[in-house]
C-alpha cells in the first residue's frame, strides 16, 4: 500500500498488454497510478531514458578517421552536429516502451522496499512483544514463589505447601426425639393436660373438633373401665391425662398414660383390656355408658395412649359407622403427634446447649 510519498509520473499503457488489477481496484497501477503496466514481475530489467542512435550513413556524432570532425558533405555546407537532424520534418520520438519499463522497474523497487520495511517492522514488534511476555512471566513466577527465585520452579530447599487436614472423628448425630420421650432422665419438661391438649378446638385433615373437658391424675386406675386399671397399675403407671373432643354427634375421649420406661408402656398397650373412662363436661354430656363404643390403644416411648369413641346420643357403634372410626383415628393421631412434639422440643433444646 502507499504511505503518502511522491507519486510516480503517469505513463501510457503499452499496446498488446492487459493490466492485472489488484483487489478492489479498477485500472489503477502500483501506488495509485492510472494506465501503468501491472504485469511486470519482480526482478525484470527496465530500460533507461534515451534517444535513437545514428540513422545510417557515415555522418553522426562519431569522430572521423583522424580523430577530427567529419568533413562537410559539400563545400560551404555546415558541419553536422553531434546528433542527427529531424527525421521526416519532426523532432525525435521517445521510446515509450523503454520509458514504461523504467517506470515499472522503479515501482517494483519501491514496492519491494515497502514490503521489506513492513516485514522488518513486524519482526521488530514481535520481538518486543515476546520480550515483554518473557519479562512478565518472570515477574509472575517471582511473585508466585514469594520473590525469592526468578524462575517458575520452586527451590528444593523450600518447605512443601501444607495440605488441609480433616478430623477423622465424625460429628455426633443430632439428638433423637424418641430418646427424650423414652428415658425419664431426659424427659423432664413440664407435663400438664392443657399443655398436652392446648386450645379450645382441633382440626385434623380439615375436620374440626371442639374440645370439651380435660383432666390429669396420678391415680391411673380411677380413670379406666374394665381391666385397664389393673394393667396400668401393674406396669407402674405414673399419671393419666385426658381430654374429650366432639364432632358431628360423636365424642372421643383420649387418655395418655405415663410409665417409667418404654418397655412398661409397650407391655401395658399389649395387655390392655377395657378402656379409658369417657370424660364428660364443658358442654359434652355423658356418653359410652351402658352401650357399645369403639376402644383403641397404642404406645410411643414411655407413653401409652387410649381412645374411647361413641355417639353422644347413646347409640351403639357398629362396624358400619365410619364416622366414629374416622374420629377415633384423628384423636389417636393427634395424641401421637403431641407426644412426639414433646420429645422433639426437648431434643432441639439439648442440641442448642450441648453437655447439659
mmCIF file of C-alpha atoms in Angstrom:
data_model
loop_
_atom_site.group_PDB
_atom_site.id
_atom_site.type_symbol
_atom_site.label_atom_id
_atom_site.label_comp_id
_atom_site.label_asym_id
_atom_site.label_seq_id
_atom_site.Cartn_x
_atom_site.Cartn_y
_atom_site.Cartn_z
ATOM 1 C CA UNK A 1 0.000 0.000 0.000
ATOM 2 C CA UNK A 2 1.091 3.657 -0.453
ATOM 3 C CA UNK A 3 2.285 5.613 2.560
ATOM 4 C CA UNK A 4 1.595 9.063 1.102
ATOM 5 C CA UNK A 5 5.000 9.563 -0.667
ATOM 6 C CA UNK A 6 5.507 11.165 -4.082
ATOM 7 C CA UNK A 7 3.615 9.585 -6.934
ATOM 8 C CA UNK A 8 5.387 8.169 -9.981
ATOM 9 C CA UNK A 9 4.754 10.028 -13.319
ATOM 10 C CA UNK A 10 1.827 8.780 -15.354
ATOM 11 C CA UNK A 11 2.776 6.563 -18.249
ATOM 12 C CA UNK A 12 0.766 5.233 -21.160
ATOM 13 C CA UNK A 13 -0.072 1.563 -21.219
ATOM 14 C CA UNK A 14 1.808 -0.410 -23.835
ATOM 15 C CA UNK A 15 -0.154 -1.864 -26.705
ATOM 16 C CA UNK A 16 -0.854 -5.571 -26.504
ATOM 17 C CA UNK A 17 -0.623 -5.783 -22.699
ATOM 18 C CA UNK A 18 -3.512 -6.396 -20.348
ATOM 19 C CA UNK A 19 -3.307 -4.789 -16.932
ATOM 20 C CA UNK A 20 -3.678 -7.045 -13.881
ATOM 21 C CA UNK A 21 -5.911 -5.334 -11.349
ATOM 22 C CA UNK A 22 -5.453 -5.692 -7.618
ATOM 23 C CA UNK A 23 -8.199 -6.441 -5.048
ATOM 24 C CA UNK A 24 -10.946 -3.853 -5.385
ATOM 25 C CA UNK A 25 -9.061 -1.644 -7.872
ATOM 26 C CA UNK A 26 -10.204 -0.533 -11.300
ATOM 27 C CA UNK A 27 -7.470 0.083 -13.909
ATOM 28 C CA UNK A 28 -5.017 1.534 -11.380
ATOM 29 C CA UNK A 29 -1.301 0.786 -11.426
ATOM 30 C CA UNK A 30 1.041 0.500 -8.495
ATOM 31 C CA UNK A 31 0.722 3.169 -5.817
ATOM 32 C CA UNK A 32 -2.490 4.563 -7.278
ATOM 33 C CA UNK A 33 -1.208 5.301 -10.869
ATOM 34 C CA UNK A 34 -3.575 5.078 -13.796
ATOM 35 C CA UNK A 35 -2.524 3.316 -17.022
ATOM 36 C CA UNK A 36 0.750 1.862 -15.751
ATOM 37 C CA UNK A 37 1.895 -1.674 -16.532
ATOM 38 C CA UNK A 38 0.737 -4.211 -13.978
ATOM 39 C CA UNK A 39 2.148 -7.397 -15.475
ATOM 40 C CA UNK A 40 5.821 -6.833 -14.684
ATOM 41 C CA UNK A 41 7.321 -9.460 -12.430
ATOM 42 C CA UNK A 42 9.768 -8.730 -9.658
ATOM 43 C CA UNK A 43 13.448 -8.561 -10.783
ATOM 44 C CA UNK A 44 12.868 -7.773 -14.505
ATOM 45 C CA UNK A 45 15.260 -5.286 -16.075
ATOM 46 C CA UNK A 46 13.958 -1.932 -17.322
ATOM 47 C CA UNK A 47 15.474 0.337 -19.953
ATOM 48 C CA UNK A 48 16.612 3.891 -19.109
ATOM 49 C CA UNK A 49 15.695 7.159 -20.725
ATOM 50 C CA UNK A 50 17.492 7.607 -24.192
ATOM 51 C CA UNK A 51 17.218 8.595 -27.872
ATOM 52 C CA UNK A 52 17.680 6.636 -31.084
ATOM 53 C CA UNK A 53 21.214 6.084 -32.334
ATOM 54 C CA UNK A 54 22.597 7.062 -35.827
ATOM 55 C CA UNK A 55 20.197 6.561 -38.721
ATOM 56 C CA UNK A 56 22.749 5.161 -41.209
ATOM 57 C CA UNK A 57 25.469 6.893 -43.271
ATOM 58 C CA UNK A 58 28.863 7.964 -42.097
ATOM 59 C CA UNK A 59 27.858 11.297 -40.585
ATOM 60 C CA UNK A 60 26.931 11.488 -36.942
ATOM 61 C CA UNK A 61 28.324 12.324 -33.613
ATOM 62 C CA UNK A 62 31.260 9.995 -34.036
ATOM 63 C CA UNK A 63 34.750 11.318 -34.873
ATOM 64 C CA UNK A 64 36.263 10.854 -38.285
ATOM 65 C CA UNK A 65 39.057 8.542 -39.117
ATOM 66 C CA UNK A 66 41.735 11.067 -37.969
ATOM 67 C CA UNK A 67 40.067 11.940 -34.698
ATOM 68 C CA UNK A 68 38.629 15.269 -36.035
ATOM 69 C CA UNK A 69 35.227 16.254 -37.200
ATOM 70 C CA UNK A 70 33.780 14.638 -40.277
ATOM 71 C CA UNK A 71 34.044 16.688 -43.479
ATOM 72 C CA UNK A 72 31.064 18.569 -44.804
ATOM 73 C CA UNK A 73 29.066 16.751 -47.459
ATOM 74 C CA UNK A 74 29.718 19.529 -49.950
ATOM 75 C CA UNK A 75 31.694 22.759 -49.911
ATOM 76 C CA UNK A 76 30.110 25.576 -47.924
ATOM 77 C CA UNK A 77 27.706 23.302 -46.029
ATOM 78 C CA UNK A 78 27.814 23.444 -42.196
ATOM 79 C CA UNK A 79 29.406 20.592 -40.457
ATOM 80 C CA UNK A 80 26.920 18.216 -38.880
ATOM 81 C CA UNK A 81 26.291 18.499 -35.115
ATOM 82 C CA UNK A 82 26.726 15.754 -32.615
ATOM 83 C CA UNK A 83 23.134 14.474 -33.190
ATOM 84 C CA UNK A 84 21.307 13.840 -36.391
ATOM 85 C CA UNK A 85 18.770 16.305 -37.620
ATOM 86 C CA UNK A 86 14.985 15.840 -37.573
ATOM 87 C CA UNK A 87 13.638 12.876 -39.435
ATOM 88 C CA UNK A 88 10.691 13.466 -41.650
ATOM 89 C CA UNK A 89 10.298 17.098 -40.563
ATOM 90 C CA UNK A 90 9.613 16.294 -36.839
ATOM 91 C CA UNK A 91 11.672 16.027 -33.671
ATOM 92 C CA UNK A 92 12.990 12.752 -32.226
ATOM 93 C CA UNK A 93 10.235 10.333 -30.988
ATOM 94 C CA UNK A 94 10.756 8.993 -27.398
ATOM 95 C CA UNK A 95 10.957 5.235 -26.858
ATOM 96 C CA UNK A 96 7.726 4.792 -24.883
ATOM 97 C CA UNK A 97 8.406 1.121 -24.262
ATOM 98 C CA UNK A 98 11.723 1.906 -22.631
ATOM 99 C CA UNK A 99 10.149 4.660 -20.552
ATOM 100 C CA UNK A 100 7.355 2.294 -19.334
ATOM 101 C CA UNK A 101 9.905 -0.403 -18.460
ATOM 102 C CA UNK A 102 11.944 2.084 -16.452
ATOM 103 C CA UNK A 103 8.881 3.332 -14.549
ATOM 104 C CA UNK A 104 7.699 -0.221 -13.793
ATOM 105 C CA UNK A 105 11.197 -1.137 -12.599
ATOM 106 C CA UNK A 106 11.249 1.805 -10.198
ATOM 107 C CA UNK A 107 7.738 0.943 -8.962
ATOM 108 C CA UNK A 108 8.836 -2.629 -8.290
ATOM 109 C CA UNK A 109 11.889 -1.471 -6.392
ATOM 110 C CA UNK A 110 9.806 0.870 -4.255
ATOM 111 C CA UNK A 111 7.215 -1.871 -3.643
ATOM 112 C CA UNK A 112 9.973 -4.269 -2.587
ATOM 113 C CA UNK A 113 11.365 -1.659 -0.211
ATOM 114 C CA UNK A 114 7.898 -1.030 1.245
ATOM 115 C CA UNK A 115 7.145 -4.754 1.748
ATOM 116 C CA UNK A 116 10.602 -5.348 3.182
ATOM 117 C CA UNK A 117 10.160 -2.441 5.586
ATOM 118 C CA UNK A 118 6.757 -3.774 6.707
ATOM 119 C CA UNK A 119 8.188 -7.238 7.331
ATOM 120 C CA UNK A 120 11.089 -5.756 9.279
ATOM 121 C CA UNK A 121 8.697 -3.634 11.355
ATOM 122 C CA UNK A 122 6.556 -6.707 12.092
ATOM 123 C CA UNK A 123 9.651 -8.635 13.201
ATOM 124 C CA UNK A 124 10.708 -5.797 15.496
ATOM 125 C CA UNK A 125 7.207 -5.561 17.064
ATOM 126 C CA UNK A 126 7.095 -9.350 17.535
ATOM 127 C CA UNK A 127 10.491 -9.307 19.226
ATOM 128 C CA UNK A 128 9.341 -6.538 21.595
ATOM 129 C CA UNK A 129 6.123 -8.395 22.469
ATOM 130 C CA UNK A 130 7.985 -11.663 23.047
ATOM 131 C CA UNK A 131 10.442 -9.883 25.315
ATOM 132 C CA UNK A 132 7.565 -8.308 27.259
ATOM 133 C CA UNK A 133 5.882 -11.717 27.669
ATOM 134 C CA UNK A 134 9.087 -13.305 28.916
ATOM 135 C CA UNK A 135 9.683 -10.457 31.358
ATOM 136 C CA UNK A 136 6.075 -10.562 32.565
ATOM 137 C CA UNK A 137 6.218 -14.331 33.039
ATOM 138 C CA UNK A 138 9.360 -13.933 35.131
ATOM 139 C CA UNK A 139 7.694 -11.313 37.306
ATOM 140 C CA UNK A 140 4.633 -13.526 37.839
ATOM 141 C CA UNK A 141 6.786 -16.524 38.711
ATOM 142 C CA UNK A 142 8.788 -14.447 41.153
ATOM 143 C CA UNK A 143 5.655 -13.164 42.852
ATOM 144 C CA UNK A 144 4.164 -16.623 42.975
ATOM 145 C CA UNK A 145 7.245 -18.085 44.589
ATOM 146 C CA UNK A 146 7.462 -15.366 47.218
ATOM 147 C CA UNK A 147 10.037 -13.220 45.370
ATOM 148 C CA UNK A 148 12.978 -15.448 46.191
ATOM 149 C CA UNK A 149 13.609 -17.180 42.852
ATOM 150 C CA UNK A 150 13.111 -15.589 39.408
ATOM 151 C CA UNK A 151 12.108 -18.941 37.867
ATOM 152 C CA UNK A 152 8.833 -20.824 37.977
ATOM 153 C CA UNK A 153 10.459 -23.882 39.571
ATOM 154 C CA UNK A 154 10.380 -23.930 43.359
ATOM 155 C CA UNK A 155 13.680 -24.163 45.187
ATOM 156 C CA UNK A 156 14.494 -27.641 46.571
ATOM 157 C CA UNK A 157 15.057 -26.078 49.978
ATOM 158 C CA UNK A 158 11.517 -24.642 50.220
ATOM 159 C CA UNK A 159 9.112 -26.352 52.581
ATOM 160 C CA UNK A 160 6.164 -28.115 50.876
ATOM 161 C CA UNK A 161 2.804 -26.388 50.962
ATOM 162 C CA UNK A 162 0.787 -27.848 53.856
ATOM 163 C CA UNK A 163 -2.396 -29.646 52.883
ATOM 164 C CA UNK A 164 -5.660 -29.168 54.778
ATOM 165 C CA UNK A 165 -6.346 -31.743 57.418
ATOM 166 C CA UNK A 166 -9.704 -33.064 58.487
ATOM 167 C CA UNK A 167 -10.707 -34.696 61.697
ATOM 168 C CA UNK A 168 -11.364 -38.397 61.457
ATOM 169 C CA UNK A 169 -13.951 -38.123 64.209
ATOM 170 C CA UNK A 170 -17.440 -37.702 62.806
ATOM 171 C CA UNK A 171 -19.646 -35.102 64.469
ATOM 172 C CA UNK A 172 -22.251 -36.537 66.790
ATOM 173 C CA UNK A 173 -25.669 -37.111 65.252
ATOM 174 C CA UNK A 174 -28.471 -34.769 66.232
ATOM 175 C CA UNK A 175 -30.485 -35.899 69.244
ATOM 176 C CA UNK A 176 -33.311 -38.296 68.548
ATOM 177 C CA UNK A 177 -36.660 -37.022 69.853
ATOM 178 C CA UNK A 178 -37.723 -40.571 70.705
ATOM 179 C CA UNK A 179 -34.800 -40.849 73.139
ATOM 180 C CA UNK A 180 -36.294 -37.988 75.157
ATOM 181 C CA UNK A 181 -39.755 -39.456 75.414
ATOM 182 C CA UNK A 182 -38.385 -42.915 76.274
ATOM 183 C CA UNK A 183 -35.993 -42.069 79.115
ATOM 184 C CA UNK A 184 -37.433 -40.364 82.252
ATOM 185 C CA UNK A 185 -33.959 -38.868 82.984
ATOM 186 C CA UNK A 186 -34.156 -36.869 79.736
ATOM 187 C CA UNK A 187 -37.919 -36.355 79.674
ATOM 188 C CA UNK A 188 -38.062 -33.553 82.203
ATOM 189 C CA UNK A 189 -40.278 -30.954 80.527
ATOM 190 C CA UNK A 190 -43.471 -29.971 82.392
ATOM 191 C CA UNK A 191 -46.420 -32.241 81.598
ATOM 192 C CA UNK A 192 -49.986 -30.947 82.045
ATOM 193 C CA UNK A 193 -53.345 -31.627 80.433
ATOM 194 C CA UNK A 194 -53.540 -28.098 78.989
ATOM 195 C CA UNK A 195 -50.001 -28.351 77.713
ATOM 196 C CA UNK A 196 -50.657 -31.707 76.035
ATOM 197 C CA UNK A 197 -54.141 -30.717 74.744
ATOM 198 C CA UNK A 198 -53.901 -26.945 74.092
ATOM 199 C CA UNK A 199 -56.552 -24.598 72.757
ATOM 200 C CA UNK A 200 -60.331 -24.874 72.523
ATOM 201 C CA UNK A 201 -60.603 -26.677 69.234
ATOM 202 C CA UNK A 202 -58.692 -29.005 66.970
ATOM 203 C CA UNK A 203 -58.574 -29.527 63.211
ATOM 204 C CA UNK A 204 -57.298 -32.740 61.663
ATOM 205 C CA UNK A 205 -57.125 -33.036 57.844
ATOM 206 C CA UNK A 206 -59.714 -30.287 57.511
ATOM 207 C CA UNK A 207 -62.059 -31.860 60.066
ATOM 208 C CA UNK A 208 -62.797 -29.505 63.030
ATOM 209 C CA UNK A 209 -63.293 -30.754 66.584
ATOM 210 C CA UNK A 210 -64.486 -28.848 69.625
ATOM 211 C CA UNK A 211 -62.635 -29.541 72.841
ATOM 212 C CA UNK A 212 -64.581 -30.407 75.964
ATOM 213 C CA UNK A 213 -63.250 -31.148 79.455
ATOM 214 C CA UNK A 214 -59.670 -32.068 80.399
ATOM 215 C CA UNK A 215 -58.192 -33.789 83.472
ATOM 216 C CA UNK A 216 -54.937 -35.088 84.954
ATOM 217 C CA UNK A 217 -54.442 -37.595 87.798
ATOM 218 C CA UNK A 218 -51.800 -39.845 89.337
ATOM 219 C CA UNK A 219 -54.492 -42.390 90.291
ATOM 220 C CA UNK A 220 -54.331 -44.167 86.933
ATOM 221 C CA UNK A 221 -56.857 -46.919 87.726
ATOM 222 C CA UNK A 222 -59.541 -44.399 88.768
ATOM 223 C CA UNK A 223 -59.977 -43.136 85.181
ATOM 224 C CA UNK A 224 -60.366 -46.505 83.495
ATOM 225 C CA UNK A 225 -63.069 -49.040 82.678
ATOM 226 C CA UNK A 226 -62.899 -52.829 82.826
ATOM 227 C CA UNK A 227 -59.486 -54.388 83.406
ATOM 228 C CA UNK A 228 -57.409 -51.470 82.123
ATOM 229 C CA UNK A 229 -56.871 -50.051 85.615
ATOM 230 C CA UNK A 230 -55.101 -53.196 86.796
ATOM 231 C CA UNK A 231 -52.907 -53.270 83.703
ATOM 232 C CA UNK A 232 -51.820 -49.676 84.226
ATOM 233 C CA UNK A 233 -51.102 -50.242 87.885
ATOM 234 C CA UNK A 234 -49.120 -53.435 87.290
ATOM 235 C CA UNK A 235 -46.805 -51.655 84.832
ATOM 236 C CA UNK A 236 -46.074 -48.684 87.061
ATOM 237 C CA UNK A 237 -48.381 -46.036 85.567
ATOM 238 C CA UNK A 238 -47.415 -42.628 86.979
ATOM 239 C CA UNK A 239 -50.051 -40.293 85.544
ATOM 240 C CA UNK A 240 -53.025 -40.194 83.182
ATOM 241 C CA UNK A 241 -54.030 -37.061 81.256
ATOM 242 C CA UNK A 242 -57.396 -36.905 79.435
ATOM 243 C CA UNK A 243 -59.334 -34.649 77.054
ATOM 244 C CA UNK A 244 -62.628 -35.013 75.171
ATOM 245 C CA UNK A 245 -63.400 -33.762 71.633
ATOM 246 C CA UNK A 246 -66.748 -33.674 69.805
ATOM 247 C CA UNK A 247 -67.625 -33.648 66.097
ATOM 248 C CA UNK A 248 -70.867 -34.483 64.261
ATOM 249 C CA UNK A 249 -72.535 -36.094 67.318
ATOM 250 C CA UNK A 250 -69.547 -38.307 68.067
ATOM 251 C CA UNK A 251 -67.498 -37.779 71.247
ATOM 252 C CA UNK A 252 -63.993 -39.107 71.721
ATOM 253 C CA UNK A 253 -62.005 -39.200 74.973
ATOM 254 C CA UNK A 254 -58.273 -39.609 74.568
ATOM 255 C CA UNK A 255 -56.136 -40.583 77.583
ATOM 256 C CA UNK A 256 -52.346 -40.583 77.802
ATOM 257 C CA UNK A 257 -50.701 -42.750 80.488
ATOM 258 C CA UNK A 258 -47.101 -42.116 81.546
ATOM 259 C CA UNK A 259 -44.791 -45.015 82.529
ATOM 260 C CA UNK A 260 -41.264 -45.220 83.925
ATOM 261 C CA UNK A 261 -39.889 -46.857 80.749
ATOM 262 C CA UNK A 262 -40.640 -47.646 77.173
ATOM 263 C CA UNK A 263 -40.843 -51.361 77.919
ATOM 264 C CA UNK A 264 -43.524 -50.774 80.566
ATOM 265 C CA UNK A 265 -45.621 -48.683 78.182
ATOM 266 C CA UNK A 266 -45.409 -51.342 75.458
ATOM 267 C CA UNK A 267 -46.454 -54.049 77.912
ATOM 268 C CA UNK A 268 -49.461 -52.011 79.067
ATOM 269 C CA UNK A 269 -50.519 -51.429 75.463
ATOM 270 C CA UNK A 270 -50.212 -55.131 74.569
ATOM 271 C CA UNK A 271 -52.172 -56.304 77.650
ATOM 272 C CA UNK A 272 -54.806 -53.569 77.541
ATOM 273 C CA UNK A 273 -58.380 -54.649 78.218
ATOM 274 C CA UNK A 274 -61.381 -52.486 78.906
ATOM 275 C CA UNK A 275 -60.684 -48.838 78.120
ATOM 276 C CA UNK A 276 -60.165 -45.322 79.263
ATOM 277 C CA UNK A 277 -63.185 -43.816 81.043
ATOM 278 C CA UNK A 278 -65.125 -41.243 78.936
ATOM 279 C CA UNK A 279 -64.783 -37.672 80.217
ATOM 280 C CA UNK A 280 -67.957 -35.557 80.145
ATOM 281 C CA UNK A 281 -68.279 -31.857 80.892
ATOM 282 C CA UNK A 282 -67.605 -28.484 79.295
ATOM 283 C CA UNK A 283 -70.652 -28.856 77.059
ATOM 284 C CA UNK A 284 -70.346 -32.580 76.461
ATOM 285 C CA UNK A 285 -72.893 -34.899 78.109
ATOM 286 C CA UNK A 286 -72.398 -38.487 79.228
ATOM 287 C CA UNK A 287 -71.574 -40.970 76.507
ATOM 288 C CA UNK A 288 -70.351 -44.553 76.194
ATOM 289 C CA UNK A 289 -72.277 -45.702 79.274
ATOM 290 C CA UNK A 290 -74.353 -48.900 79.061
ATOM 291 C CA UNK A 291 -73.768 -49.026 75.307
ATOM 292 C CA UNK A 292 -71.209 -50.174 72.759
ATOM 293 C CA UNK A 293 -68.287 -47.836 71.937
ATOM 294 C CA UNK A 294 -65.035 -48.064 69.987
ATOM 295 C CA UNK A 295 -61.880 -48.585 72.132
ATOM 296 C CA UNK A 296 -58.290 -48.445 70.899
ATOM 297 C CA UNK A 297 -54.765 -48.408 72.385
ATOM 298 C CA UNK A 298 -51.240 -47.637 71.215
ATOM 299 C CA UNK A 299 -47.830 -46.523 72.567
ATOM 300 C CA UNK A 300 -44.736 -44.433 71.759
ATOM 301 C CA UNK A 301 -41.715 -44.080 74.021
ATOM 302 C CA UNK A 302 -42.759 -44.323 77.689
ATOM 303 C CA UNK A 303 -46.286 -43.182 76.839
ATOM 304 C CA UNK A 304 -49.316 -45.351 76.122
ATOM 305 C CA UNK A 305 -52.431 -43.656 74.740
ATOM 306 C CA UNK A 306 -56.016 -44.860 74.600
ATOM 307 C CA UNK A 307 -59.228 -43.644 72.887
ATOM 308 C CA UNK A 308 -62.899 -44.321 73.508
ATOM 309 C CA UNK A 309 -65.366 -43.043 70.894
ATOM 310 C CA UNK A 310 -69.152 -43.209 70.746
ATOM 311 C CA UNK A 311 -72.334 -41.365 69.898
ATOM 312 C CA UNK A 312 -73.452 -38.623 72.270
ATOM 313 C CA UNK A 313 -76.994 -39.944 71.785
ATOM 314 C CA UNK A 314 -76.097 -43.309 73.325
ATOM 315 C CA UNK A 315 -76.463 -45.196 70.080
ATOM 316 C CA UNK A 316 -74.415 -48.361 69.766
ATOM 317 C CA UNK A 317 -71.411 -48.234 67.489
ATOM 318 C CA UNK A 318 -71.229 -50.775 64.676
ATOM 319 C CA UNK A 319 -68.606 -51.527 62.019
ATOM 320 C CA UNK A 320 -70.726 -49.566 59.549
ATOM 321 C CA UNK A 321 -70.253 -46.311 61.473
ATOM 322 C CA UNK A 322 -67.304 -44.978 59.512
ATOM 323 C CA UNK A 323 -67.554 -41.533 61.108
ATOM 324 C CA UNK A 324 -66.837 -42.991 64.559
ATOM 325 C CA UNK A 325 -63.771 -44.800 63.247
ATOM 326 C CA UNK A 326 -62.567 -41.649 61.493
ATOM 327 C CA UNK A 327 -62.895 -39.541 64.650
ATOM 328 C CA UNK A 328 -61.093 -42.195 66.706
ATOM 329 C CA UNK A 329 -58.240 -42.261 64.174
ATOM 330 C CA UNK A 330 -57.939 -38.466 64.205
ATOM 331 C CA UNK A 331 -57.695 -38.225 68.001
ATOM 332 C CA UNK A 332 -55.233 -41.127 68.173
ATOM 333 C CA UNK A 333 -53.033 -39.408 65.556
ATOM 334 C CA UNK A 334 -53.287 -36.141 67.466
ATOM 335 C CA UNK A 335 -52.136 -37.806 70.718
ATOM 336 C CA UNK A 336 -49.164 -39.412 68.899
ATOM 337 C CA UNK A 337 -48.158 -36.072 67.344
ATOM 338 C CA UNK A 338 -48.322 -34.254 70.686
ATOM 339 C CA UNK A 339 -46.152 -36.816 72.459
ATOM 340 C CA UNK A 340 -43.581 -36.805 69.639
ATOM 341 C CA UNK A 341 -43.551 -32.995 69.572
ATOM 342 C CA UNK A 342 -42.680 -33.078 73.273
ATOM 343 C CA UNK A 343 -39.617 -35.210 72.523
ATOM 344 C CA UNK A 344 -38.631 -33.062 69.533
ATOM 345 C CA UNK A 345 -38.778 -29.870 71.574
ATOM 346 C CA UNK A 346 -36.524 -31.284 74.271
ATOM 347 C CA UNK A 347 -34.079 -32.706 71.698
ATOM 348 C CA UNK A 348 -33.807 -29.307 69.980
ATOM 349 C CA UNK A 349 -33.129 -27.611 73.300
ATOM 350 C CA UNK A 350 -30.372 -30.150 74.070
ATOM 351 C CA UNK A 351 -28.761 -29.622 70.648
ATOM 352 C CA UNK A 352 -28.621 -25.887 71.296
ATOM 353 C CA UNK A 353 -26.974 -26.401 74.683
ATOM 354 C CA UNK A 354 -24.689 -29.460 74.404
ATOM 355 C CA UNK A 355 -23.391 -31.009 77.589
ATOM 356 C CA UNK A 356 -26.425 -30.063 79.600
#
